[in-house]
Short mmCIF file of C-alpha atoms in Angstrom, two decimals:
data_model
loop_
_atom_site.label_atom_id
_atom_site.label_comp_id
_atom_site.label_asym_id
_atom_site.label_seq_id
_atom_site.Cartn_x
_atom_site.Cartn_y
_atom_site.Cartn_z
CA MET A 28 -4.69 37.27 90.27
CA HIS A 29 -7.73 36.37 88.17
CA ASP A 30 -11.03 35.10 89.55
CA THR A 31 -11.14 31.91 87.47
CA LEU A 32 -8.84 30.12 85.04
CA ILE A 33 -10.25 27.40 82.82
CA ARG A 34 -7.32 25.36 81.50
CA GLY A 35 -6.96 23.27 78.40
CA ALA A 36 -10.49 23.48 76.98
CA LEU A 37 -11.40 22.91 73.35
CA VAL A 38 -12.94 26.34 72.76
CA TYR A 39 -15.93 26.73 70.44
CA ASP A 40 -16.11 30.51 70.28
CA GLY A 41 -19.70 30.86 69.01
CA THR A 42 -18.83 32.27 65.59
CA GLY A 43 -18.99 28.93 63.79
CA ALA A 44 -15.21 28.77 63.46
CA ALA A 45 -13.31 25.53 64.08
CA PRO A 46 -12.46 24.97 67.76
CA GLN A 47 -9.08 25.84 69.27
CA ARG A 48 -7.38 24.48 72.38
CA ALA A 49 -6.98 27.35 74.87
CA ASP A 50 -7.04 28.56 78.45
CA VAL A 51 -9.66 31.13 79.42
CA ALA A 52 -9.29 33.59 82.30
CA LEU A 53 -12.25 35.33 83.94
CA GLN A 54 -12.15 38.55 85.93
CA ASP A 55 -14.99 40.74 87.26
CA GLY A 56 -17.63 38.90 85.25
CA ARG A 57 -15.88 39.13 81.90
CA ILE A 58 -13.45 37.15 79.78
CA ALA A 59 -10.09 38.69 80.64
CA ALA A 60 -7.65 36.57 78.62
CA LEU A 61 -7.70 33.77 76.08
CA GLY A 62 -4.86 31.59 74.78
CA GLU A 63 -1.91 29.81 76.34
CA LEU A 64 -1.98 31.28 79.83
CA GLY A 65 0.55 29.11 81.60
CA GLY A 66 1.95 31.91 83.72
CA LEU A 67 -1.38 33.24 84.99
CA ALA A 68 -2.75 32.54 88.45
CA ALA A 69 -6.35 32.53 89.62
CA ALA A 70 -8.34 32.08 92.79
CA ARG A 71 -10.01 29.07 91.16
CA GLU A 72 -8.67 26.82 88.43
CA VAL A 73 -10.75 24.33 86.47
CA ASP A 74 -9.11 21.50 84.56
CA ALA A 75 -11.00 21.36 81.25
CA ARG A 76 -8.80 18.88 79.40
CA GLY A 77 -10.99 16.60 77.29
CA LEU A 78 -13.91 19.02 77.54
CA ALA A 79 -15.43 21.64 75.26
CA LEU A 80 -16.03 25.25 76.29
CA ALA A 81 -18.72 27.29 74.53
CA PRO A 82 -20.53 30.56 75.15
CA GLY A 83 -23.52 30.07 77.42
CA PHE A 84 -26.50 28.94 75.39
CA ILE A 85 -29.17 31.53 74.59
CA ASP A 86 -32.71 30.16 74.65
CA VAL A 87 -34.45 32.53 72.25
CA HIS A 88 -37.90 31.01 72.69
CA THR A 89 -39.09 30.50 76.26
CA HIS A 90 -42.16 30.93 78.43
CA ASP A 91 -40.17 31.51 81.61
CA ASP A 92 -41.71 34.97 82.13
CA THR A 93 -42.94 34.47 85.68
CA ASN A 94 -40.61 31.59 86.58
CA VAL A 95 -37.48 33.72 86.49
CA ILE A 96 -39.05 35.55 89.44
CA ARG A 97 -40.97 32.78 91.22
CA GLN A 98 -38.33 30.06 90.70
CA PRO A 99 -35.14 32.07 90.18
CA GLN A 100 -32.83 29.06 90.47
CA MET A 101 -33.98 28.17 86.91
CA LEU A 102 -32.61 24.64 87.11
CA PRO A 103 -34.29 23.31 83.92
CA LYS A 104 -32.32 25.85 81.90
CA LEU A 105 -29.13 26.18 83.93
CA SER A 106 -28.60 22.40 83.97
CA GLN A 107 -28.51 22.27 80.16
CA GLY A 108 -26.07 25.14 79.78
CA VAL A 109 -28.51 27.97 79.13
CA THR A 110 -27.32 31.30 80.54
CA THR A 111 -29.85 33.66 78.89
CA VAL A 112 -33.57 33.28 78.23
CA VAL A 113 -35.79 35.38 75.98
CA VAL A 114 -39.31 35.60 77.41
CA GLY A 115 -42.57 37.05 76.07
CA ASN A 116 -42.93 34.77 73.05
CA CYS A 117 -46.05 33.67 71.13
CA GLY A 118 -47.93 36.85 71.97
CA ILE A 119 -48.04 36.10 75.69
CA SER A 120 -45.97 37.98 78.23
CA ALA A 121 -46.09 38.66 81.96
CA SER A 122 -45.98 42.39 81.32
CA PRO A 123 -47.46 44.81 80.76
CA VAL A 124 -50.55 42.98 82.03
CA SER A 125 -53.67 44.01 83.97
CA LEU A 126 -56.04 41.07 84.29
CA LYS A 127 -59.79 41.35 84.62
CA GLY A 128 -60.11 37.81 85.95
CA GLU A 129 -58.27 34.61 85.13
CA PRO A 130 -55.56 34.82 82.46
CA PRO A 131 -57.00 33.96 79.04
CA ASP A 132 -55.74 30.95 77.11
CA PRO A 133 -52.82 30.67 76.33
CA MET A 134 -51.60 33.28 78.84
CA ASN A 135 -52.47 30.69 81.49
CA LEU A 136 -49.34 28.83 80.39
CA LEU A 137 -47.33 31.50 82.23
CA GLY A 138 -49.04 31.02 85.58
CA ALA A 139 -52.20 31.73 87.57
CA ALA A 140 -53.85 35.12 87.99
CA GLY A 141 -51.73 35.93 91.04
CA ASP A 142 -48.53 35.56 89.01
CA PHE A 143 -49.40 38.52 86.76
CA ARG A 144 -48.36 41.41 88.98
CA TYR A 145 -46.66 43.70 86.48
CA PRO A 146 -48.97 46.34 84.97
CA SER A 147 -45.97 48.07 83.39
CA PHE A 148 -42.87 46.75 81.69
CA ALA A 149 -40.72 48.75 84.10
CA ALA A 150 -42.38 46.95 87.04
CA TYR A 151 -41.47 43.61 85.47
CA THR A 152 -37.83 44.48 84.87
CA ALA A 153 -37.53 45.74 88.45
CA ALA A 154 -38.95 42.44 89.71
CA VAL A 155 -36.44 40.47 87.63
CA ASP A 156 -33.57 42.49 89.05
CA ALA A 157 -34.89 42.00 92.58
CA ALA A 158 -35.25 38.23 92.12
CA ARG A 159 -31.69 37.91 90.76
CA PRO A 160 -32.41 34.78 88.70
CA ALA A 161 -29.67 32.29 87.88
CA VAL A 162 -29.88 33.22 84.17
CA ASN A 163 -30.01 36.49 82.25
CA VAL A 164 -33.43 37.64 81.03
CA ALA A 165 -34.41 39.59 77.91
CA ALA A 166 -38.06 40.17 77.03
CA LEU A 167 -40.53 40.67 74.22
CA VAL A 168 -43.96 42.23 74.67
CA GLY A 169 -46.88 39.96 73.82
CA HIS A 170 -49.64 41.10 71.46
CA THR A 171 -52.22 38.97 73.29
CA ALA A 172 -51.16 40.53 76.59
CA LEU A 173 -51.76 43.99 75.12
CA ARG A 174 -55.15 42.92 73.74
CA ASN A 175 -56.09 41.60 77.18
CA ASN A 176 -55.33 45.03 78.68
CA HIS A 177 -57.43 47.07 76.27
CA MET A 178 -60.28 44.88 75.00
CA ASP A 179 -63.45 43.60 76.64
CA ARG A 180 -63.17 40.33 74.74
CA LEU A 181 -60.54 38.76 72.52
CA ASP A 182 -62.66 37.03 69.86
CA ARG A 183 -62.82 40.14 67.67
CA GLY A 184 -60.57 42.68 66.05
CA ALA A 185 -59.45 45.76 67.96
CA SER A 186 -60.90 49.22 67.41
CA ALA A 187 -58.77 52.21 66.47
CA ALA A 188 -58.88 53.48 70.05
CA GLU A 189 -57.88 50.07 71.42
CA ILE A 190 -55.00 49.83 68.98
CA GLU A 191 -53.78 53.26 70.06
CA GLY A 192 -53.89 52.16 73.70
CA MET A 193 -51.85 49.07 72.83
CA ARG A 194 -49.37 51.15 70.86
CA ALA A 195 -48.83 53.45 73.83
CA GLN A 196 -48.06 50.52 76.14
CA LEU A 197 -45.76 48.93 73.58
CA ARG A 198 -43.98 52.25 73.08
CA GLU A 199 -43.39 52.56 76.81
CA ALA A 200 -42.01 49.00 77.02
CA LEU A 201 -39.67 49.60 74.09
CA ALA A 202 -38.37 52.72 75.80
CA HIS A 203 -37.56 50.54 78.83
CA GLY A 204 -35.55 48.03 76.75
CA ALA A 205 -38.01 45.48 75.38
CA ILE A 206 -36.58 43.53 72.44
CA GLY A 207 -39.73 43.82 70.38
CA LEU A 208 -43.26 42.58 69.80
CA SER A 209 -44.41 38.96 69.62
CA THR A 210 -47.68 37.58 68.29
CA GLY A 211 -49.50 34.27 68.62
CA LEU A 212 -52.01 34.63 65.82
CA ALA A 213 -52.90 30.94 65.76
CA TYR A 214 -54.57 31.17 69.18
CA ALA A 215 -58.25 32.06 69.59
CA SER A 216 -57.24 35.04 71.75
CA ALA A 217 -55.52 36.68 68.76
CA PHE A 218 -56.82 34.90 65.66
CA GLN A 219 -59.42 37.60 64.97
CA ALA A 220 -56.77 40.30 64.99
CA SER A 221 -56.40 41.59 61.45
CA THR A 222 -53.09 41.96 59.68
CA ASP A 223 -53.64 45.71 59.81
CA GLU A 224 -54.00 45.58 63.60
CA VAL A 225 -50.60 43.92 63.90
CA LYS A 226 -49.05 46.26 61.33
CA ALA A 227 -50.20 49.25 63.34
CA LEU A 228 -48.54 47.92 66.47
CA ALA A 229 -45.40 46.88 64.61
CA GLU A 230 -44.96 50.46 63.39
CA GLU A 231 -43.78 51.30 66.91
CA LEU A 232 -40.78 48.99 66.50
CA ASP A 233 -39.06 50.98 63.77
CA ALA A 234 -38.06 53.98 65.87
CA HIS A 235 -36.48 51.72 68.49
CA GLY A 236 -34.70 49.31 66.15
CA ALA A 237 -36.67 46.45 67.72
CA LEU A 238 -37.88 43.25 66.05
CA TYR A 239 -41.06 41.29 65.40
CA THR A 240 -41.44 37.61 66.30
CA THR A 241 -44.45 35.48 65.53
CA HIS A 242 -46.15 32.20 66.23
CA LEU A 243 -47.67 32.08 62.75
CA ARG A 244 -51.40 32.28 62.13
CA SER A 245 -51.12 28.72 60.83
CA GLU A 246 -48.40 26.06 60.89
CA PHE A 247 -50.65 23.65 59.00
CA ALA A 248 -51.92 23.74 55.39
CA GLU A 249 -51.92 27.56 55.22
CA ILE A 250 -48.35 27.93 56.47
CA LEU A 251 -47.04 29.68 53.34
CA GLU A 252 -49.80 32.28 53.52
CA ALA A 253 -49.11 32.75 57.24
CA MET A 254 -45.39 33.22 56.59
CA GLN A 255 -46.15 35.78 53.90
CA GLU A 256 -48.36 37.67 56.35
CA ALA A 257 -45.46 37.77 58.82
CA PHE A 258 -43.07 39.04 56.16
CA ASP A 259 -45.57 41.70 55.05
CA ILE A 260 -46.00 42.95 58.62
CA ALA A 261 -42.26 43.26 59.16
CA LEU A 262 -41.67 44.86 55.76
CA HIS A 263 -44.39 47.40 56.49
CA ALA A 264 -42.77 48.21 59.84
CA ARG A 265 -39.23 48.14 58.38
CA VAL A 266 -38.01 45.73 61.07
CA PRO A 267 -36.58 42.20 61.22
CA VAL A 268 -38.91 39.23 61.70
CA VAL A 269 -38.24 35.92 63.46
CA VAL A 270 -40.63 33.05 62.78
CA SER A 271 -41.11 31.17 66.02
CA HIS A 272 -40.69 27.39 66.23
CA LEU A 273 -40.84 26.94 62.46
CA LYS A 274 -42.44 23.60 61.64
CA CYS A 275 -44.68 21.68 59.25
CA ALA A 276 -47.50 20.69 61.59
CA GLY A 277 -50.10 18.03 60.90
CA ALA A 278 -49.86 14.83 58.91
CA GLY A 279 -51.14 16.55 55.79
CA ASN A 280 -48.22 18.96 55.98
CA TRP A 281 -45.42 16.42 56.30
CA GLY A 282 -42.70 16.74 53.69
CA ARG A 283 -43.21 20.46 53.03
CA ALA A 284 -40.06 21.74 54.74
CA GLY A 285 -38.41 22.33 51.37
CA GLU A 286 -41.02 24.80 50.14
CA VAL A 287 -41.31 26.43 53.58
CA LEU A 288 -37.56 27.04 53.72
CA SER A 289 -37.53 28.19 50.10
CA LEU A 290 -40.02 30.91 50.99
CA LEU A 291 -37.89 31.87 54.00
CA ASP A 292 -34.85 32.17 51.72
CA SER A 293 -36.77 34.20 49.16
CA ALA A 294 -37.97 36.65 51.79
CA GLY A 295 -34.45 36.85 53.17
CA ARG A 296 -33.21 38.29 49.89
CA MET A 297 -35.52 41.30 50.38
CA GLN A 298 -35.72 41.80 54.13
CA ALA A 299 -34.25 40.71 57.48
CA VAL A 300 -35.69 37.32 58.43
CA GLY A 301 -34.85 34.43 60.75
CA CYS A 302 -36.45 31.55 62.60
CA ASP A 303 -36.05 29.37 65.63
CA CYS A 304 -36.72 25.67 66.06
CA TYR A 305 -36.78 23.08 68.85
CA PRO A 306 -35.17 19.69 68.21
CA TYR A 307 -38.19 17.41 68.59
CA SER A 308 -40.98 16.17 66.32
CA ALA A 309 -43.68 16.87 68.91
CA SER A 310 -45.12 20.20 70.01
CA SER A 311 -46.74 21.20 73.29
CA SER A 312 -49.32 23.79 74.27
CA THR A 313 -52.83 24.03 75.63
CA LEU A 314 -55.33 21.47 74.32
CA ASP A 315 -56.74 23.01 71.15
CA LEU A 316 -59.95 21.52 69.77
CA LYS A 317 -58.88 22.53 66.26
CA GLN A 318 -55.85 20.25 66.54
CA VAL A 319 -57.71 17.16 67.75
CA THR A 320 -57.11 14.36 65.25
CA ALA A 321 -56.56 10.63 64.98
CA ASP A 322 -53.63 11.15 62.59
CA PHE A 323 -51.06 11.11 65.42
CA ASP A 324 -50.83 10.65 69.17
CA ILE A 325 -51.92 13.44 71.52
CA ASP A 326 -50.70 13.17 75.12
CA ILE A 327 -52.59 15.01 77.87
CA THR A 328 -50.18 16.80 80.20
CA TRP A 329 -52.71 18.44 82.55
CA SER A 330 -56.44 18.95 82.91
CA THR A 331 -58.22 21.19 85.37
CA PRO A 332 -61.47 19.17 85.57
CA CYS A 333 -59.76 15.77 85.24
CA PRO A 334 -56.25 16.02 86.74
CA ASP A 335 -55.94 12.23 86.94
CA MET A 336 -55.88 12.08 83.13
CA ALA A 337 -52.45 13.73 82.94
CA GLY A 338 -49.91 11.43 81.31
CA ARG A 339 -52.48 9.53 79.25
CA LYS A 340 -53.16 9.56 75.52
CA LEU A 341 -56.28 11.33 74.39
CA ALA A 342 -57.30 8.29 72.32
CA ASP A 343 -57.14 6.02 75.38
CA ILE A 344 -59.17 8.48 77.45
CA ALA A 345 -61.82 8.69 74.73
CA ALA A 346 -61.97 4.89 74.47
CA ASP A 347 -62.40 4.51 78.24
CA TRP A 348 -65.17 7.09 78.26
CA GLY A 349 -66.81 5.68 75.14
CA VAL A 350 -66.84 9.05 73.37
CA SER A 351 -65.19 10.66 70.35
CA LEU A 352 -61.76 12.28 70.51
CA LEU A 353 -63.36 15.70 70.21
CA GLU A 354 -65.87 15.06 72.99
CA ALA A 355 -63.12 13.77 75.27
CA ALA A 356 -61.04 16.87 74.55
CA LYS A 357 -64.00 19.11 75.40
CA ARG A 358 -64.50 17.34 78.73
CA LEU A 359 -60.81 17.75 79.60
CA GLN A 360 -60.61 21.48 79.00
CA PRO A 361 -58.87 23.57 80.09
CA ALA A 362 -55.96 21.23 79.58
CA GLY A 363 -52.48 20.88 78.13
CA ALA A 364 -51.25 18.53 75.44
CA VAL A 365 -48.25 17.22 73.56
CA TYR A 366 -48.96 16.75 69.84
CA HIS A 367 -46.79 14.22 68.00
CA GLY A 368 -47.64 16.03 64.80
CA MET A 369 -44.37 16.59 62.91
CA HIS A 370 -42.23 14.43 60.67
CA GLU A 371 -38.63 13.93 61.73
CA ASP A 372 -37.30 14.66 58.22
CA ASP A 373 -38.91 18.11 58.30
CA VAL A 374 -37.48 18.81 61.74
CA ARG A 375 -33.97 17.97 60.53
CA ARG A 376 -34.26 20.19 57.47
CA VAL A 377 -35.41 23.19 59.50
CA LEU A 378 -32.80 22.59 62.22
CA SER A 379 -29.95 22.51 59.72
CA HIS A 380 -30.98 25.64 57.82
CA ARG A 381 -28.50 28.52 58.00
CA LEU A 382 -31.07 30.96 59.43
CA THR A 383 -32.27 28.70 62.25
CA MET A 384 -31.58 29.46 65.90
CA ILE A 385 -32.44 27.10 68.76
CA GLY A 386 -35.24 27.75 71.22
CA SER A 387 -36.68 25.27 73.69
CA ASP A 388 -40.30 26.53 73.81
CA GLY A 389 -40.47 24.67 77.13
CA LEU A 390 -43.47 25.12 79.44
CA PRO A 391 -42.09 25.30 82.99
CA ASN A 392 -45.52 25.37 84.66
CA ASP A 393 -46.72 22.19 82.98
CA PRO A 394 -46.91 19.33 85.53
CA LEU A 395 -45.74 16.89 82.82
CA PRO A 396 -43.64 19.10 80.56
CA HIS A 397 -42.38 18.30 77.10
CA PRO A 398 -38.77 17.01 77.51
CA ARG A 399 -37.53 20.04 75.56
CA LEU A 400 -37.82 22.06 78.79
CA TRP A 401 -34.81 20.20 80.23
CA GLY A 402 -33.04 18.89 77.16
CA ALA A 403 -33.32 20.97 73.98
CA PHE A 404 -29.75 22.26 73.83
CA PRO A 405 -27.91 19.05 74.79
CA ARG A 406 -30.10 17.22 72.26
CA VAL A 407 -28.80 19.47 69.49
CA LEU A 408 -25.20 18.87 70.58
CA GLY A 409 -25.50 15.15 71.22
CA HIS A 410 -28.26 13.60 69.12
CA TYR A 411 -28.26 15.84 66.07
CA SER A 412 -24.64 16.99 65.80
CA ARG A 413 -22.55 14.16 67.29
CA ASP A 414 -24.74 11.12 66.61
CA LEU A 415 -26.60 11.98 63.40
CA LYS A 416 -23.90 14.35 62.09
CA LEU A 417 -26.57 16.75 60.85
CA PHE A 418 -24.08 19.62 61.22
CA PRO A 419 -20.62 20.09 62.81
CA LEU A 420 -20.43 20.88 66.49
CA GLN A 421 -19.15 24.40 65.84
CA GLU A 422 -22.27 25.10 63.75
CA ALA A 423 -24.51 23.67 66.46
CA VAL A 424 -22.89 25.98 69.02
CA HIS A 425 -23.23 28.97 66.67
CA LYS A 426 -26.98 28.35 66.32
CA MET A 427 -27.32 28.49 70.11
CA THR A 428 -24.96 31.38 70.87
CA GLY A 429 -23.41 33.84 68.43
CA LEU A 430 -26.25 33.83 65.93
CA SER A 431 -28.84 34.28 68.68
CA ALA A 432 -26.94 37.09 70.41
CA ARG A 433 -26.66 39.06 67.17
CA ARG A 434 -30.30 38.58 66.21
CA PHE A 435 -31.65 39.60 69.63
CA GLY A 436 -29.22 42.41 70.36
CA LEU A 437 -27.51 40.81 73.35
CA ALA A 438 -24.35 42.91 73.34
CA GLY A 439 -21.14 41.32 74.57
CA ARG A 440 -22.64 37.83 74.71
CA GLY A 441 -22.79 34.76 72.50
CA GLU A 442 -19.05 34.62 71.74
CA ILE A 443 -15.92 33.72 73.66
CA ARG A 444 -13.94 36.89 73.16
CA VAL A 445 -11.79 39.02 75.45
CA GLY A 446 -13.99 41.70 77.01
CA HIS A 447 -17.24 39.80 76.55
CA HIS A 448 -19.41 38.83 79.49
CA ALA A 449 -18.30 35.49 80.94
CA ASP A 450 -21.41 33.43 80.15
CA LEU A 451 -19.89 30.01 79.51
CA VAL A 452 -20.76 26.32 79.42
CA LEU A 453 -18.25 23.50 79.82
CA PHE A 454 -19.46 20.18 78.41
CA ASN A 455 -18.24 16.75 77.44
CA PRO A 456 -18.77 16.38 73.68
CA VAL A 457 -18.66 12.59 73.96
CA THR A 458 -21.37 12.22 76.61
CA VAL A 459 -23.55 15.33 76.30
CA ALA A 460 -27.17 14.25 75.79
CA ASP A 461 -30.74 15.00 76.73
CA ARG A 462 -32.12 12.38 79.14
CA GLY A 463 -35.76 13.37 79.52
CA THR A 464 -38.51 11.37 77.85
CA PHE A 465 -42.18 12.08 77.26
CA VAL A 466 -42.99 9.71 80.12
CA ALA A 467 -40.29 11.05 82.48
CA PRO A 468 -39.33 14.50 81.18
CA VAL A 469 -37.92 16.11 84.33
CA GLN A 470 -34.33 14.91 84.06
CA PRO A 471 -31.15 17.01 83.86
CA ALA A 472 -29.01 16.52 80.79
CA ALA A 473 -25.84 14.44 80.78
CA GLY A 474 -22.41 15.89 80.05
CA ILE A 475 -22.88 19.47 81.26
CA GLU A 476 -19.85 19.93 83.51
CA GLY A 477 -19.94 23.64 84.38
CA VAL A 478 -21.95 26.78 83.73
CA TRP A 479 -20.78 30.33 84.43
CA VAL A 480 -23.21 33.27 84.35
CA ASN A 481 -21.56 36.68 84.32
CA GLY A 482 -18.37 35.01 85.56
CA VAL A 483 -20.02 33.21 88.48
CA LEU A 484 -19.87 29.41 88.58
CA SER A 485 -23.56 28.56 88.92
CA TYR A 486 -23.70 24.84 88.00
CA PHE A 487 -20.87 22.35 88.42
CA GLN A 488 -20.65 18.59 87.90
CA GLY A 489 -24.38 18.01 88.02
CA GLN A 490 -25.22 20.31 90.91
CA THR A 491 -26.27 23.93 91.27
CA THR A 492 -23.83 25.97 93.32
CA GLY A 493 -26.58 28.16 94.74
CA ASP A 494 -25.00 31.31 93.33
CA ARG A 495 -27.37 33.29 91.11
CA ALA A 496 -25.77 35.93 88.91
CA GLY A 497 -28.27 36.54 86.13
CA ARG A 498 -29.48 40.02 85.28
CA TRP A 499 -32.03 41.89 83.23
CA LEU A 500 -30.77 42.52 79.67
CA PRO A 501 -32.26 45.52 77.88
CA ARG A 502 -32.25 45.70 74.10
CA ALA A 503 -28.85 46.88 72.89
CA GLY A 504 -28.86 49.09 69.84
CA ASP A 505 -30.65 48.68 66.52
CA LEU A 506 -31.42 44.99 66.02
CA ARG A 507 -31.46 45.37 62.26
CA ARG A 508 -27.66 45.34 62.41
CA GLY A 509 -27.80 41.77 63.74
CA PHE A 510 -29.33 40.55 60.50
CA THR A 511 -26.67 41.88 58.16
CA PRO A 512 -24.32 39.26 56.66
#
């Protein structure tokens, strides 16, 4: 007697292969059998005729660091079929962190000062296990978090002694299963860090077979130089590199996806490289004065001094106040913003590239979040694959499952295969769609019929079951192997 039997699904196995009609049996949290299983019995049977079954989606770019503990039901992710989140991106992580006051920008995206309670990486992983979130959690260590721990101020480069202190903390985290190091060199809290500072930290990754991910120093006019810096750091450290949320930002950068992807391909012939992307032409972060422009709309999502301005366009606020865009932005700070600063053609080219994985980059603590928080993965399946036919559905699934699991060393996940962990999503390929908008972003996706995490049915027919079966996922093996053809 098996725990669960899913009958008659069109199975997309996560490898990119064409789908096959099959039954899938689950037992003790793993996939126990696959094929025509007419004679098998199970405690629970699910009729999946007319539906697609895929590995649970892996969100490789999240800022759910504190939310997996504070809000362990993780409904924004679970409701769109995500079963694993990678936290600690863009140089900001919840651990190891010892604050001296309020969290510096952009670490404040992860929560308030009281949410940073993990001075060691081991303390964080223990807290994740104790919270038992609804999704699995793997983690990077943030460069900005390390700088915060060892420097008196972040608007300068680190000294040799400070770098050694950061290396020691990174080394300890890697020994406890961290996936690697992330940087956010575009932010003021890390912009003054030299390439050599990052190279010195990245040297710690080699012995552990970990990887380097980066929010580039620039996604605007200097993007090619910033990409080359990332490749140089990884080559120096002899580790793979993943470029986070690859994009051509700013109106002056529109149309450059071809040369950006050409550089990615060129680097890929010499070293292990990859990238992730979210399926929208707008970004979201804290309100950055350097990005204030009249070239495209900027929506304010929150403001500490002016909370009533949330949901309004920066241009309208400036007009009401009778001041410039820059002056209005200064008055609103600290604040959050959505920047409609990408061209859709560039987004499509990056999304469809063979090296691209999918990451939501959602901000769960934002009072008016970008709709990617609730809808990134169904949008790839519905809007880009089914409706626009940008790539076949099996390729879309691969970008969100098998490819991601290999790159991030998530052993036994990302594919529907006997013996693998039973992280699964059942969806309707005809109706699956993101429903959130920039005005009303907090809306569960359509067409997600069932989600299993480690064999436990956690979301079914639009409702959470209340069962949380996620777990902490340490790095598994040498991640360089996940970048081999």
